[in-house]
Tab-separated table of C-alpha atoms in Angstrom:
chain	number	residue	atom	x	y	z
A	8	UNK	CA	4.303	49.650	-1.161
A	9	UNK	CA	7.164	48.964	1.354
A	10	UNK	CA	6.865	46.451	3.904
A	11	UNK	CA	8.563	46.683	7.396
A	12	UNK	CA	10.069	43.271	8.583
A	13	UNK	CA	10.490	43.736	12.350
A	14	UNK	CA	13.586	40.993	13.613
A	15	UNK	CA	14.170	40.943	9.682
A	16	UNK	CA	17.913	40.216	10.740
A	17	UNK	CA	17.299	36.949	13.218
A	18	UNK	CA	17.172	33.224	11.494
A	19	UNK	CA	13.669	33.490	10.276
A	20	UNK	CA	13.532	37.298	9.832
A	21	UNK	CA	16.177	37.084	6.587
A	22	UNK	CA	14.391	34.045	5.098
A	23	UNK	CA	11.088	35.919	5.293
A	24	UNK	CA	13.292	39.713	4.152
A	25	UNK	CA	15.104	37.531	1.274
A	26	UNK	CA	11.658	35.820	-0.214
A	27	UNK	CA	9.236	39.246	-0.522
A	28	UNK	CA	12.463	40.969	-1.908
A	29	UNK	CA	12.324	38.303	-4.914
A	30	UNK	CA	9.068	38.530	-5.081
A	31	UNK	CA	9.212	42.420	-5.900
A	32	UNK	CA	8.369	43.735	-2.863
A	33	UNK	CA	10.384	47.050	-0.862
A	34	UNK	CA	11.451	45.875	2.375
A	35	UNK	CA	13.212	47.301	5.010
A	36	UNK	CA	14.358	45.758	8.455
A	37	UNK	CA	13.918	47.092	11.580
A	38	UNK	CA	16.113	45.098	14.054
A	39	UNK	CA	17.934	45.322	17.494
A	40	UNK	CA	20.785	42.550	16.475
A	41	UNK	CA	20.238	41.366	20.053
A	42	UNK	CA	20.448	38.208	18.317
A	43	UNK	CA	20.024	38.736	14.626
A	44	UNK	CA	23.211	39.395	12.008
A	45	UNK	CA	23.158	41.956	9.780
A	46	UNK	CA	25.670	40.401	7.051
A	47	UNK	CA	22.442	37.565	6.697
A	48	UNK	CA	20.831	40.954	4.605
A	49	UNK	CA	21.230	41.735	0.995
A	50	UNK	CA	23.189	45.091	0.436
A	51	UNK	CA	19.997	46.724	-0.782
A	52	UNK	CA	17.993	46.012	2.346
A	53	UNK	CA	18.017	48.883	4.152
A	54	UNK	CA	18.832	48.014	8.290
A	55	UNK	CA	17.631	50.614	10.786
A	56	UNK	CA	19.152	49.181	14.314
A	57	UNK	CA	16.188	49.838	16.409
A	58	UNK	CA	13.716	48.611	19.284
A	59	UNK	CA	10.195	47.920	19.190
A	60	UNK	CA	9.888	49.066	22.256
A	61	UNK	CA	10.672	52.631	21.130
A	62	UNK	CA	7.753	54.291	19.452
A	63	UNK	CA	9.603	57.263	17.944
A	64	UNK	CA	11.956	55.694	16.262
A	65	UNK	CA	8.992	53.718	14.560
A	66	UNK	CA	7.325	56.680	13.390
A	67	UNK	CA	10.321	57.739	12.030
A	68	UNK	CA	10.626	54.815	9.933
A	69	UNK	CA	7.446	54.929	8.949
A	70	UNK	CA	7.145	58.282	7.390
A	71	UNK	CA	11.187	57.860	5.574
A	72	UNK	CA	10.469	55.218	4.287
A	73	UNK	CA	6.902	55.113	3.278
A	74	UNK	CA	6.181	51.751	4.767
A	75	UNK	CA	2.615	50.695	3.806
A	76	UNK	CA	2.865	47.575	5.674
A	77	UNK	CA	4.219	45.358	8.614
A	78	UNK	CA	5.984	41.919	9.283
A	79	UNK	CA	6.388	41.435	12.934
A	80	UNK	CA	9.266	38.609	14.032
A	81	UNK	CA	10.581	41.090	16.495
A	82	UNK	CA	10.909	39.492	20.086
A	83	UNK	CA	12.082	36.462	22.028
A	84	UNK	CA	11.000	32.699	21.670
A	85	UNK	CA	12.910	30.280	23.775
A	86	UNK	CA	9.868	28.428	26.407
A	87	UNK	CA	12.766	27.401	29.219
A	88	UNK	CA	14.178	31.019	29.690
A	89	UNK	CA	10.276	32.271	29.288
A	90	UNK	CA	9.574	30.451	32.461
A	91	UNK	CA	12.744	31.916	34.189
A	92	UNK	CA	12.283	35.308	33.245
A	93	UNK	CA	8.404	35.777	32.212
A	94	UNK	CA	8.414	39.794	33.006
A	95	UNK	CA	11.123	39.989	30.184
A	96	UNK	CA	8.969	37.937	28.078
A	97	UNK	CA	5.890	39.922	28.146
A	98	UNK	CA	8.079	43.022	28.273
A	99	UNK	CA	9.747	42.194	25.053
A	100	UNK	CA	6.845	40.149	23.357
A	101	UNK	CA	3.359	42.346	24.343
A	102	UNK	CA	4.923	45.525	25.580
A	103	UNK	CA	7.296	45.761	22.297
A	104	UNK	CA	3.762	45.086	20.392
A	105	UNK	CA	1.725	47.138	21.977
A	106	UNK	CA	3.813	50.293	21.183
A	107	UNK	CA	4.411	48.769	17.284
A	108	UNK	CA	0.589	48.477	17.053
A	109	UNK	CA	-0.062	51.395	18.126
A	110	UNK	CA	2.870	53.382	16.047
A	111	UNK	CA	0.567	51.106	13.267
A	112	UNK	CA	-2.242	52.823	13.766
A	113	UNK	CA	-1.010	56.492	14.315
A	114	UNK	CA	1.129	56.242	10.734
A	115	UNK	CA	-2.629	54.386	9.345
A	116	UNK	CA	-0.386	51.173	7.962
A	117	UNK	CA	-3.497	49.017	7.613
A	118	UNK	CA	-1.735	45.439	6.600
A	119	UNK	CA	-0.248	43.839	9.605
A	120	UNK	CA	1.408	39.813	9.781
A	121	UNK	CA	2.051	38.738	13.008
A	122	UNK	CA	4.766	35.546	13.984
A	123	UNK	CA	3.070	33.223	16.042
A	124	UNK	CA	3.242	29.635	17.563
A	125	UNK	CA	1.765	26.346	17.865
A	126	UNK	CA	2.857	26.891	21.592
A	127	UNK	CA	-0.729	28.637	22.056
A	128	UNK	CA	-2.116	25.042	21.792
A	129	UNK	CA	0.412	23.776	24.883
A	130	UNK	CA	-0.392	20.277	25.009
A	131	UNK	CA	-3.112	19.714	22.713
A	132	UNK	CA	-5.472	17.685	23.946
A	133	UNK	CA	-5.953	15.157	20.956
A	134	UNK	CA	-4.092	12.816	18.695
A	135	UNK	CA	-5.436	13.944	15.473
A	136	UNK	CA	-4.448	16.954	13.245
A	137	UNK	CA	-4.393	20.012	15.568
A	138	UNK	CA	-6.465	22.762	13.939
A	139	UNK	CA	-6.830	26.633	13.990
A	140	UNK	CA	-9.766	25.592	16.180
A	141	UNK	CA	-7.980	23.297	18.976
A	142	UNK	CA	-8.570	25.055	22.173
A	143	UNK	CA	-5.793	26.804	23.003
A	144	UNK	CA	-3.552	26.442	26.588
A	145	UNK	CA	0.098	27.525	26.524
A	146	UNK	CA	2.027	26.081	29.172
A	147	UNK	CA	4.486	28.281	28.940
A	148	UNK	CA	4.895	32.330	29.523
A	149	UNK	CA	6.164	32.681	25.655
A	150	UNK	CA	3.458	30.707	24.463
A	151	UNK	CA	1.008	33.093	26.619
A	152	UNK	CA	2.592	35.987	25.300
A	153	UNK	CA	1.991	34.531	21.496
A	154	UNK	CA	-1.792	33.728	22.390
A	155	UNK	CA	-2.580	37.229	24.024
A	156	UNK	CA	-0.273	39.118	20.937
A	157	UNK	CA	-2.969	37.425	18.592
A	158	UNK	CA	-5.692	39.254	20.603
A	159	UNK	CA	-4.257	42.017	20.723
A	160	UNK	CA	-3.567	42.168	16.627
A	161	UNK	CA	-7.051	41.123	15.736
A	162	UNK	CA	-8.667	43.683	18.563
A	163	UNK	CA	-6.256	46.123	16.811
A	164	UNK	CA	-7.547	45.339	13.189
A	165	UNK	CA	-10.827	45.609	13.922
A	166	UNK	CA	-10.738	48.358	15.697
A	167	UNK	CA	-8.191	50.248	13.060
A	168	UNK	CA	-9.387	48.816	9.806
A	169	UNK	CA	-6.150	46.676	9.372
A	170	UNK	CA	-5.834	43.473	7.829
A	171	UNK	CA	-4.405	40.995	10.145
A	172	UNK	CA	-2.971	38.121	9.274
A	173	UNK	CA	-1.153	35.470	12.598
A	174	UNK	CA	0.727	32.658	11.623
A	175	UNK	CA	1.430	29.766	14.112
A	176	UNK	CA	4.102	28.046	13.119
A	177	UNK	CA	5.267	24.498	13.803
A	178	UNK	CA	8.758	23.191	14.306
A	179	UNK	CA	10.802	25.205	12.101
A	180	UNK	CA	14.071	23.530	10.222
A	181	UNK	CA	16.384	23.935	7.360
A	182	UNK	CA	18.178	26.824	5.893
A	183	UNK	CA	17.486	28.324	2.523
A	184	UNK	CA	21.298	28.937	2.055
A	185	UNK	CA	24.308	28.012	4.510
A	186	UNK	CA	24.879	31.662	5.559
A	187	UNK	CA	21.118	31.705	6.851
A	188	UNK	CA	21.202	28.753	9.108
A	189	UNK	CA	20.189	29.145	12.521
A	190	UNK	CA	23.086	30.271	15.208
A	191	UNK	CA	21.048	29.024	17.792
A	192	UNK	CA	21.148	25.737	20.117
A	193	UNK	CA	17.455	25.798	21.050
A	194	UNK	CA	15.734	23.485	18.602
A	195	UNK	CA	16.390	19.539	17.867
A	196	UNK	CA	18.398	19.359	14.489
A	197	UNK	CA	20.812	21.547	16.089
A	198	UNK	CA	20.793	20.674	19.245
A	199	UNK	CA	21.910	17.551	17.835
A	200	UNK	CA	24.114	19.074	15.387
A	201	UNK	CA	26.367	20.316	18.780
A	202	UNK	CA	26.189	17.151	20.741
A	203	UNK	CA	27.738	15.124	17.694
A	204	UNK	CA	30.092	17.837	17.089
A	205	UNK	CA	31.082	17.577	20.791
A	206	UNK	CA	31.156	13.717	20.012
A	207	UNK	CA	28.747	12.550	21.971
A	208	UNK	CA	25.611	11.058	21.620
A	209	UNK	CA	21.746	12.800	20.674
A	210	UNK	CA	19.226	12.486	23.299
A	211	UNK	CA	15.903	11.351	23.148
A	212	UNK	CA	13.481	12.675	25.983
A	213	UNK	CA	11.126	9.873	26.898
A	214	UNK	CA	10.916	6.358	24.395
A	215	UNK	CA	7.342	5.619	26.538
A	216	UNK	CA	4.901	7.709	24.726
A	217	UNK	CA	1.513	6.173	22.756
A	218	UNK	CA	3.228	6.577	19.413
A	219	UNK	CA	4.423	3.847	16.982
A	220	UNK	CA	8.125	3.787	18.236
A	221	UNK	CA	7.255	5.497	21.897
A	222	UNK	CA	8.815	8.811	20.817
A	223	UNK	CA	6.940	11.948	20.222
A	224	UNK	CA	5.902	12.572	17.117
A	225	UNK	CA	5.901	16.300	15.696
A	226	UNK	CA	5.416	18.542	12.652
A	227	UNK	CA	8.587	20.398	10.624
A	228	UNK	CA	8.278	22.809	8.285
A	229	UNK	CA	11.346	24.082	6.536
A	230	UNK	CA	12.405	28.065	6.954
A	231	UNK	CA	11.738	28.428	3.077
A	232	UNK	CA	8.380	27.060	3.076
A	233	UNK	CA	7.797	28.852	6.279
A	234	UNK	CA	9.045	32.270	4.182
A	235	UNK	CA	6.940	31.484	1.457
A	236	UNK	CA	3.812	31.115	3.611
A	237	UNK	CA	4.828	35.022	4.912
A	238	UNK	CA	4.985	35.989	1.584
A	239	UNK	CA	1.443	34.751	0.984
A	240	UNK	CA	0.126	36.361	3.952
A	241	UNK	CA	1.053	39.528	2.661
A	242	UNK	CA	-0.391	39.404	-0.884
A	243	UNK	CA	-3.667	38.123	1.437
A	244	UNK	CA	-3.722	41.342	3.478
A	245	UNK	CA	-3.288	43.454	0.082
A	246	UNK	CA	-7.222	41.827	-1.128
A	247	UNK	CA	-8.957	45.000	0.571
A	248	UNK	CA	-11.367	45.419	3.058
A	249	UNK	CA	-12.609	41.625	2.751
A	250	UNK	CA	-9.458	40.282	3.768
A	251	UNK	CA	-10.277	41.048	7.261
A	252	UNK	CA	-8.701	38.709	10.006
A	253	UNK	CA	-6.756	35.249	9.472
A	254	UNK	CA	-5.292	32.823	11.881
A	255	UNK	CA	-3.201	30.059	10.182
A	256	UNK	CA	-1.337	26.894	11.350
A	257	UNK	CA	2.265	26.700	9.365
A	258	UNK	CA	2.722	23.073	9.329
A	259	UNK	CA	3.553	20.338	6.572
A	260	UNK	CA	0.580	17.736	8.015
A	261	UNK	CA	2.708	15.512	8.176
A	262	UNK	CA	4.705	13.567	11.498
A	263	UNK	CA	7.699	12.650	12.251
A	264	UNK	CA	9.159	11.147	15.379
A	265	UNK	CA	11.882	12.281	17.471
A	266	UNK	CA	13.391	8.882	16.854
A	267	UNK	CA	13.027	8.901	13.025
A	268	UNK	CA	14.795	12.365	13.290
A	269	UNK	CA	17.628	11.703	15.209
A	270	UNK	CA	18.165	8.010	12.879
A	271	UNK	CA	17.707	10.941	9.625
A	272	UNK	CA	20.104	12.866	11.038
A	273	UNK	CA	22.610	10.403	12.005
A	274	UNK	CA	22.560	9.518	8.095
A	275	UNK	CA	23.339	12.966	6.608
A	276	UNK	CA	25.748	13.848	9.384
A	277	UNK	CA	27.592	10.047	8.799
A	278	UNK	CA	27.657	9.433	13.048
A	279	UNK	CA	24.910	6.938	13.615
A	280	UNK	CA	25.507	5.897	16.916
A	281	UNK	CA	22.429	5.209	19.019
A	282	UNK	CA	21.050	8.228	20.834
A	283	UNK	CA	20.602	8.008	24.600
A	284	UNK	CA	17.630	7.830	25.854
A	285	UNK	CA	16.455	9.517	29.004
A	286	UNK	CA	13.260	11.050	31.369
A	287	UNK	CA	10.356	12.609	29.927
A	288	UNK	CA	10.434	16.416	29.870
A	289	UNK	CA	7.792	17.875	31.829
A	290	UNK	CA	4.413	19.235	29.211
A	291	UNK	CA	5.722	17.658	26.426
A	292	UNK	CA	2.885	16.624	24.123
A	293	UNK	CA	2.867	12.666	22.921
A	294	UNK	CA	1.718	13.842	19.463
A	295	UNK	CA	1.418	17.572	17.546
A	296	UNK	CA	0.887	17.407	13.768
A	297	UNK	CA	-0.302	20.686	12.189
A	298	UNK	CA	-3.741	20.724	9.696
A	299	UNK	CA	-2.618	22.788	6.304
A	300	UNK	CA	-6.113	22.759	5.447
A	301	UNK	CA	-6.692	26.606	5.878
A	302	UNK	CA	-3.749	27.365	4.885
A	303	UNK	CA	-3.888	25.901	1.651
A	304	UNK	CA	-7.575	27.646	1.256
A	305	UNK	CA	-6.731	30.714	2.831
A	306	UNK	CA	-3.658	31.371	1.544
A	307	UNK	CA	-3.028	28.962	-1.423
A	308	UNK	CA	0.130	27.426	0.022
A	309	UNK	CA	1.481	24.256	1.320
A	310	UNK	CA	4.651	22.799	2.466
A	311	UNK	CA	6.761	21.383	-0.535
A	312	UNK	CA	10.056	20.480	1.063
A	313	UNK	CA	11.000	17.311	2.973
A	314	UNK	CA	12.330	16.312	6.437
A	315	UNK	CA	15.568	15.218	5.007
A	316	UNK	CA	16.076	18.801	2.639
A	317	UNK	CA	16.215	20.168	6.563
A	318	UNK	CA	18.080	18.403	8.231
A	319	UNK	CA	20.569	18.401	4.812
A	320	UNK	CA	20.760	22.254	4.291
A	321	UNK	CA	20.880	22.965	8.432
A	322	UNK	CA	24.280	20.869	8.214
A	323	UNK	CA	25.508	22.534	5.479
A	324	UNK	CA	25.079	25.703	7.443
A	325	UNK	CA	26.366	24.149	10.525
A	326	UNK	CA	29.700	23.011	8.821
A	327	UNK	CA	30.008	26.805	7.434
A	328	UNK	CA	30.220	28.147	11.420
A	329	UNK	CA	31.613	24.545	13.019
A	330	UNK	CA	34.080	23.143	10.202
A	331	UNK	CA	35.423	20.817	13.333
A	332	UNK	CA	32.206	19.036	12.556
A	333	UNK	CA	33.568	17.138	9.486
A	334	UNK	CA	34.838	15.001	11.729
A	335	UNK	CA	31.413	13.204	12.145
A	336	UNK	CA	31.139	12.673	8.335
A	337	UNK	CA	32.130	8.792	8.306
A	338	UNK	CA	31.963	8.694	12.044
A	339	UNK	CA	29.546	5.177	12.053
A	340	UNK	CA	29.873	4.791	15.898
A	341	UNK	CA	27.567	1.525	16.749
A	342	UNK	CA	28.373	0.603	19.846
């Protein structure tokens, strides 16, 4: 069979296109590179620049290339400019699926994984592991777009004979290989990454919460982990007509607090100065640590790589595109 990786180009999108082509499996990428970069691709990955929000050329794919299969990473992610531009996030997010789904069914692909996001639970409501079954309540327009895409897969499966599998993931770190990092200034590590670069100090958001050192506390799953659990959701979707619908946290189970991240990173980077510390952000949740229960049942995986294998392999590929940032190595700043 061939599986489609929509966004297979993008940070995640080559981890996931790099770990089913080792496993065996014919890919081949669909991908705008809006924001993804076609040299993170093995030669022997076929690229097709394309939209999902273009049926035909879906089709087309389709039928040349015999795709029996989909992995959907396609579409945009970051909460602030979902809130400052939500038509463009349901535009690009449900439109762009709705016309993939329904190129789906047309071609009859019946195995479908879908990239989702512990931003359907907003700001869960409970201190304890958040589960599959924690109500849901994005705060955000991406996260609503994530919540109503999972409808619409499942409705889609069901009505289509498709296996379905969505996959929320946590806070996603790390690079498999320097040339895969992420580009992007979105996320913590490297949003910390480009203040010490710029040599000046990490921020912390709030040191008031009900957690042990008043930071938030949060889940982080590396990108290869995160890969491997795509990989598993495949073979899942492959067990027939009994593998029916699955929705999955992508978590490690395990916290860690903003504070205990920024001290981590302060280690591997060698500038330890203390990180500023200033207002709460607005929705942020005091505590949101992922359950790996079903996945581990489900799916037979779990997390096996640390905090510090992050925040160690997204430097490495941070020095590869920001060699000024050696500078920091040895930089002990204390005061």
């Amino acid at each position: 069979m061939t599986w489609l990786i929509t966004g297979g180009a993008g940070y995640i999108g080559a981890h996931v296109t790099r770990a089913l082509a080792a496993a065996g499996e014919r890919v081949v990428v669909l991908d705008d590179v809006s924001s993804g970069i076609p040299e993170r691709l093995p030669a022997d990955i076929p690229l097709v620049r394309g939209s999902i929000l273009d049926g035909e050329p879906l089709r087309r794919v389709f039928a040349e290339h015999e795709v029996t299969g989909v992995v959907h990473l396609a579409g945009r992610k970051q909460v602030g400019e979902s809130v400052e531009r939500p038509l463009h996030y349901y535009r690009e997010n449900l439109h762009g699926l709705t016309v993939l789904l329904d190129a789906v069914a047309e071609a009859g692909i019946q195995r479908f994984v879908f990239s989702s996001s512990a931003a359907v639970y907003g700001n869960p409501p409970t201190a304890d592991l958040v589960t599959e079954d924690t109500p849901c309540a994005p705060l955000s327009p991406y996260g609503e777009t994530k919540l109503a895409g999972e409808w619409l897969v499942r409705a889609t499966g069901r009505a289509h004979g498709i296996a379905t599998v969505c996959l929320r993931y946590f806070n996603v770190a790390g690079a498999g290989a320097p040339e895969l990092a992420d580009t992007g200034v979105f996320n913590i590590v490297p949003m910390v990454f480009d203040r010490l670069t710029r040599d000046e100090a990490p921020r912390i958001f709030g040191d008031d919460y009900p957690t042990a050192d008043g930071t938030c506390v949060r889940d982080y799953i590396h990108v290869s982990d995160l890969a491997r659990a795509h990989l598993a959701a495949c073979r899942r979707t492959g067990e027939g007509a009994g593998a029916g619908d699955l929705t999955v946290n992508v978590g490690s189970g395990t916290g860690v607090s903003v504070r205990e991240l920024v001290t981590l990173i302060g280690e591997v980077t060698g500038d330890r100065r203390p990180a500023l510390v200033e207002p709460r952000r607005p929705g942020d949740a005091p505590v949101a640590v992922a359950s790996a229960r079903l996945a581990g049942e489900a799916l037979g995986w779990k997390a096996v790589l640390g905090v510090r294998e992050m925040v160690e392999s997204a430097w490495e590929g941070w020095l590869l595109r920001h060699p000024e940032a050696r500078s920091c190595e040895g930089r002990a700043t204390e005061d």
